[in-house]
Amino acid sequence: MDVFEAIMKRRSIRSYSSKPVEKEKLLKLLQAAQYAPSAKNRQEWRFIVVTNEETRKKLVPICRNQFFIAEAPVVIAGVADPKFRWYKVDMGIALEHMVLEAVELGLGTCWIGAFDKQKVSKLLNVPEHLETVALLTVGYPKEEPGATPRKPLNEIVCYEKYDLHE
């Protein structure tokens, strides 16, 4: 599968099978993030891999009751130091590398941004000077959701200067 095919195939998965994610596949996801670019090549991201069922269940109420978090066999927390100006951008790039590699490996993911950062950080023992930026659920999809509509390029792209009429 080429990169564009993975981009086109990617979906946010909110229903997972109970099949565990193989350690080799999980390692490939983490390596994909390891090779993501970052501002000044700082590589300031850290990742907490959560597979413990009880911990995943405890995440649900502090993640706005998104119940599929407990269903996913793996949750990856992306943690970074907010003192670095581009930490959120760097984390986004690293997590998207994982997402695209997951597609290649037949895995599904869902990016989670709606959660109580302090409570998640406490549950996962994140040091106070670091921030839990995002969570990523990972697992085998129960079903393949269809494509969601996308705006046409002429509604989102300008050339040379902004000239979209909203």
mmCIF file of C-alpha atoms in Angstrom:
data_model
loop_
_atom_site.group_PDB
_atom_site.id
_atom_site.type_symbol
_atom_site.label_atom_id
_atom_site.label_comp_id
_atom_site.label_asym_id
_atom_site.label_seq_id
_atom_site.Cartn_x
_atom_site.Cartn_y
_atom_site.Cartn_z
ATOM 1 C CA MET A 1 0.000 0.000 0.000
ATOM 2 C CA ASP A 2 1.383 3.417 -0.852
ATOM 3 C CA VAL A 3 1.040 6.435 1.433
ATOM 4 C CA PHE A 4 -1.800 8.059 -0.520
ATOM 5 C CA GLU A 5 -3.758 4.811 -0.426
ATOM 6 C CA ALA A 6 -3.319 4.684 3.367
ATOM 7 C CA ILE A 7 -4.492 8.298 3.621
ATOM 8 C CA MET A 8 -7.597 7.520 1.564
ATOM 9 C CA LYS A 9 -8.349 4.334 3.540
ATOM 10 C CA ARG A 10 -7.901 5.804 7.043
ATOM 11 C CA ARG A 11 -11.027 6.092 9.196
ATOM 12 C CA SER A 12 -11.679 6.923 12.842
ATOM 13 C CA ILE A 13 -12.547 3.571 14.399
ATOM 14 C CA ARG A 14 -14.881 3.524 17.386
ATOM 15 C CA SER A 15 -15.707 -0.177 17.506
ATOM 16 C CA TYR A 16 -12.966 -2.740 18.042
ATOM 17 C CA SER A 17 -12.752 -6.525 18.038
ATOM 18 C CA SER A 18 -11.302 -8.233 21.100
ATOM 19 C CA LYS A 19 -8.329 -9.529 19.092
ATOM 20 C CA PRO A 20 -5.122 -8.281 20.738
ATOM 21 C CA VAL A 21 -2.623 -6.209 18.784
ATOM 22 C CA GLU A 22 0.541 -8.203 18.171
ATOM 23 C CA LYS A 23 3.682 -6.834 19.841
ATOM 24 C CA GLU A 24 5.459 -6.671 16.467
ATOM 25 C CA LYS A 25 2.718 -4.463 15.034
ATOM 26 C CA LEU A 26 2.663 -2.246 18.101
ATOM 27 C CA LEU A 27 6.425 -1.842 17.827
ATOM 28 C CA LYS A 28 6.072 -0.798 14.168
ATOM 29 C CA LEU A 29 3.577 1.908 15.168
ATOM 30 C CA LEU A 30 5.974 3.249 17.773
ATOM 31 C CA GLN A 31 8.854 3.165 15.293
ATOM 32 C CA ALA A 32 6.729 5.119 12.806
ATOM 33 C CA ALA A 33 6.361 7.852 15.435
ATOM 34 C CA GLN A 34 10.057 7.641 16.289
ATOM 35 C CA TYR A 35 10.913 8.634 12.711
ATOM 36 C CA ALA A 36 8.487 11.554 12.508
ATOM 37 C CA PRO A 37 10.004 14.982 11.938
ATOM 38 C CA SER A 38 9.995 17.481 14.794
ATOM 39 C CA ALA A 39 10.951 21.126 15.276
ATOM 40 C CA LYS A 40 14.742 21.371 15.507
ATOM 41 C CA ASN A 41 14.739 17.551 15.604
ATOM 42 C CA ARG A 42 14.039 17.743 19.344
ATOM 43 C CA GLN A 43 11.931 14.573 19.384
ATOM 44 C CA GLU A 44 10.386 15.762 22.638
ATOM 45 C CA TRP A 45 7.437 13.387 22.465
ATOM 46 C CA ARG A 46 6.911 10.504 24.865
ATOM 47 C CA PHE A 47 4.393 7.690 24.477
ATOM 48 C CA ILE A 48 2.636 5.657 27.138
ATOM 49 C CA VAL A 49 1.255 2.361 25.828
ATOM 50 C CA VAL A 50 -1.775 1.256 27.834
ATOM 51 C CA THR A 51 -2.973 -2.327 27.404
ATOM 52 C CA ASN A 52 -4.265 -3.014 30.923
ATOM 53 C CA GLU A 53 -8.049 -3.425 30.757
ATOM 54 C CA GLU A 54 -8.695 -1.815 34.154
ATOM 55 C CA THR A 55 -6.672 1.260 33.228
ATOM 56 C CA ARG A 56 -8.503 1.560 29.893
ATOM 57 C CA LYS A 57 -11.831 1.351 31.746
ATOM 58 C CA LYS A 58 -10.704 4.101 34.130
ATOM 59 C CA LEU A 59 -9.966 6.329 31.133
ATOM 60 C CA VAL A 60 -13.590 6.255 29.922
ATOM 61 C CA PRO A 61 -15.196 8.631 32.479
ATOM 62 C CA ILE A 62 -12.313 11.108 32.245
ATOM 63 C CA CYS A 63 -12.530 11.030 28.446
ATOM 64 C CA ARG A 64 -16.143 12.225 28.220
ATOM 65 C CA ASN A 65 -17.512 8.684 28.413
ATOM 66 C CA GLN A 66 -16.140 7.600 25.065
ATOM 67 C CA PHE A 67 -16.781 3.916 25.805
ATOM 68 C CA PHE A 68 -14.826 2.574 22.844
ATOM 69 C CA ILE A 69 -11.646 3.574 24.692
ATOM 70 C CA ALA A 70 -12.152 0.592 27.013
ATOM 71 C CA GLU A 71 -12.964 -1.658 24.044
ATOM 72 C CA ALA A 72 -9.748 -0.859 22.166
ATOM 73 C CA PRO A 73 -6.993 -3.297 23.156
ATOM 74 C CA VAL A 74 -4.397 -0.502 23.118
ATOM 75 C CA VAL A 75 -4.490 3.170 24.039
ATOM 76 C CA ILE A 76 -1.400 5.270 23.366
ATOM 77 C CA ALA A 77 -1.012 8.526 25.273
ATOM 78 C CA GLY A 78 1.106 11.168 23.588
ATOM 79 C CA VAL A 79 2.970 13.215 26.195
ATOM 80 C CA ALA A 80 5.201 16.249 25.626
ATOM 81 C CA ASP A 81 6.803 19.207 27.350
ATOM 82 C CA PRO A 82 4.740 22.372 26.765
ATOM 83 C CA LYS A 83 7.811 24.572 27.229
ATOM 84 C CA PHE A 84 8.715 23.730 23.627
ATOM 85 C CA ARG A 85 6.811 26.012 21.282
ATOM 86 C CA TRP A 86 5.873 23.421 18.651
ATOM 87 C CA TYR A 87 5.097 20.474 20.932
ATOM 88 C CA LYS A 88 1.487 20.080 19.750
ATOM 89 C CA VAL A 89 2.462 20.177 16.081
ATOM 90 C CA ASP A 90 5.272 17.683 16.666
ATOM 91 C CA MET A 91 2.903 15.376 18.553
ATOM 92 C CA GLY A 92 0.326 15.614 15.789
ATOM 93 C CA ILE A 93 2.869 14.611 13.176
ATOM 94 C CA ALA A 94 4.161 11.698 15.274
ATOM 95 C CA LEU A 95 0.677 10.377 16.008
ATOM 96 C CA GLU A 96 -0.346 10.687 12.359
ATOM 97 C CA HIS A 97 2.697 8.604 11.418
ATOM 98 C CA MET A 98 1.304 5.935 13.776
ATOM 99 C CA VAL A 99 -2.171 6.273 12.275
ATOM 100 C CA LEU A 100 -0.928 5.746 8.712
ATOM 101 C CA GLU A 101 1.257 2.799 9.704
ATOM 102 C CA ALA A 102 -1.759 1.314 11.486
ATOM 103 C CA VAL A 103 -3.724 1.424 8.219
ATOM 104 C CA GLU A 104 -0.883 -0.418 6.488
ATOM 105 C CA LEU A 105 -0.949 -3.081 9.235
ATOM 106 C CA GLY A 106 -4.721 -3.588 9.089
ATOM 107 C CA LEU A 107 -5.309 -1.813 12.393
ATOM 108 C CA GLY A 108 -7.784 0.917 13.216
ATOM 109 C CA THR A 109 -7.221 4.021 15.299
ATOM 110 C CA CYS A 110 -9.113 6.960 16.710
ATOM 111 C CA TRP A 111 -7.557 10.206 17.807
ATOM 112 C CA ILE A 112 -8.913 11.361 21.195
ATOM 113 C CA GLY A 113 -8.618 15.024 22.112
ATOM 114 C CA ALA A 114 -11.630 15.386 24.419
ATOM 115 C CA PHE A 115 -10.443 14.411 27.884
ATOM 116 C CA ASP A 116 -9.518 15.849 31.270
ATOM 117 C CA LYS A 117 -5.773 16.305 30.864
ATOM 118 C CA GLN A 118 -5.028 16.530 34.571
ATOM 119 C CA LYS A 119 -6.964 13.370 35.441
ATOM 120 C CA VAL A 120 -5.523 11.364 32.552
ATOM 121 C CA SER A 121 -2.024 12.542 33.445
ATOM 122 C CA LYS A 122 -2.555 11.540 37.076
ATOM 123 C CA LEU A 123 -3.906 8.100 36.124
ATOM 124 C CA LEU A 124 -0.923 7.470 33.829
ATOM 125 C CA ASN A 125 1.651 8.908 36.259
ATOM 126 C CA VAL A 126 2.749 11.667 33.865
ATOM 127 C CA PRO A 127 5.239 14.053 35.515
ATOM 128 C CA GLU A 128 3.735 17.470 36.305
ATOM 129 C CA HIS A 129 6.011 19.358 33.911
ATOM 130 C CA LEU A 130 4.686 17.315 30.961
ATOM 131 C CA GLU A 131 1.299 17.481 29.228
ATOM 132 C CA THR A 132 -0.827 14.657 27.892
ATOM 133 C CA VAL A 133 -1.523 16.076 24.431
ATOM 134 C CA ALA A 134 -3.676 13.354 22.878
ATOM 135 C CA LEU A 135 -4.733 9.736 23.129
ATOM 136 C CA LEU A 136 -4.855 7.232 20.296
ATOM 137 C CA THR A 137 -6.944 4.066 20.454
ATOM 138 C CA VAL A 138 -5.544 1.140 18.470
ATOM 139 C CA GLY A 139 -7.005 -2.230 17.557
ATOM 140 C CA TYR A 140 -8.648 -4.358 14.917
ATOM 141 C CA PRO A 141 -11.870 -2.768 13.652
ATOM 142 C CA LYS A 142 -15.094 -4.731 14.168
ATOM 143 C CA GLU A 143 -16.223 -3.305 10.843
ATOM 144 C CA GLU A 144 -14.884 -0.963 8.201
ATOM 145 C CA PRO A 145 -16.801 2.319 8.246
ATOM 146 C CA GLY A 146 -17.485 3.997 4.942
ATOM 147 C CA ALA A 147 -15.854 7.155 3.685
ATOM 148 C CA THR A 148 -17.001 10.464 5.100
ATOM 149 C CA PRO A 149 -17.745 13.339 2.732
ATOM 150 C CA ARG A 150 -14.877 15.680 1.930
ATOM 151 C CA LYS A 151 -15.066 19.239 0.687
ATOM 152 C CA PRO A 152 -13.872 19.717 -2.876
ATOM 153 C CA LEU A 153 -10.395 21.194 -3.296
ATOM 154 C CA ASN A 154 -11.769 24.436 -4.744
ATOM 155 C CA GLU A 155 -13.416 25.102 -1.357
ATOM 156 C CA ILE A 156 -10.239 24.644 0.686
ATOM 157 C CA VAL A 157 -7.297 25.579 -1.562
ATOM 158 C CA CYS A 158 -6.088 28.978 -2.762
ATOM 159 C CA TYR A 159 -3.119 29.768 -4.962
ATOM 160 C CA GLU A 160 -0.825 32.721 -4.342
ATOM 161 C CA LYS A 161 -3.268 34.529 -1.993
ATOM 162 C CA TYR A 162 -6.454 33.876 -0.055
ATOM 163 C CA ASP A 163 -9.416 34.202 -2.381
ATOM 164 C CA LEU A 164 -12.077 31.875 -1.039
ATOM 165 C CA HIS A 165 -15.555 33.338 -0.784
ATOM 166 C CA GLU A 166 -17.148 32.148 2.434
#
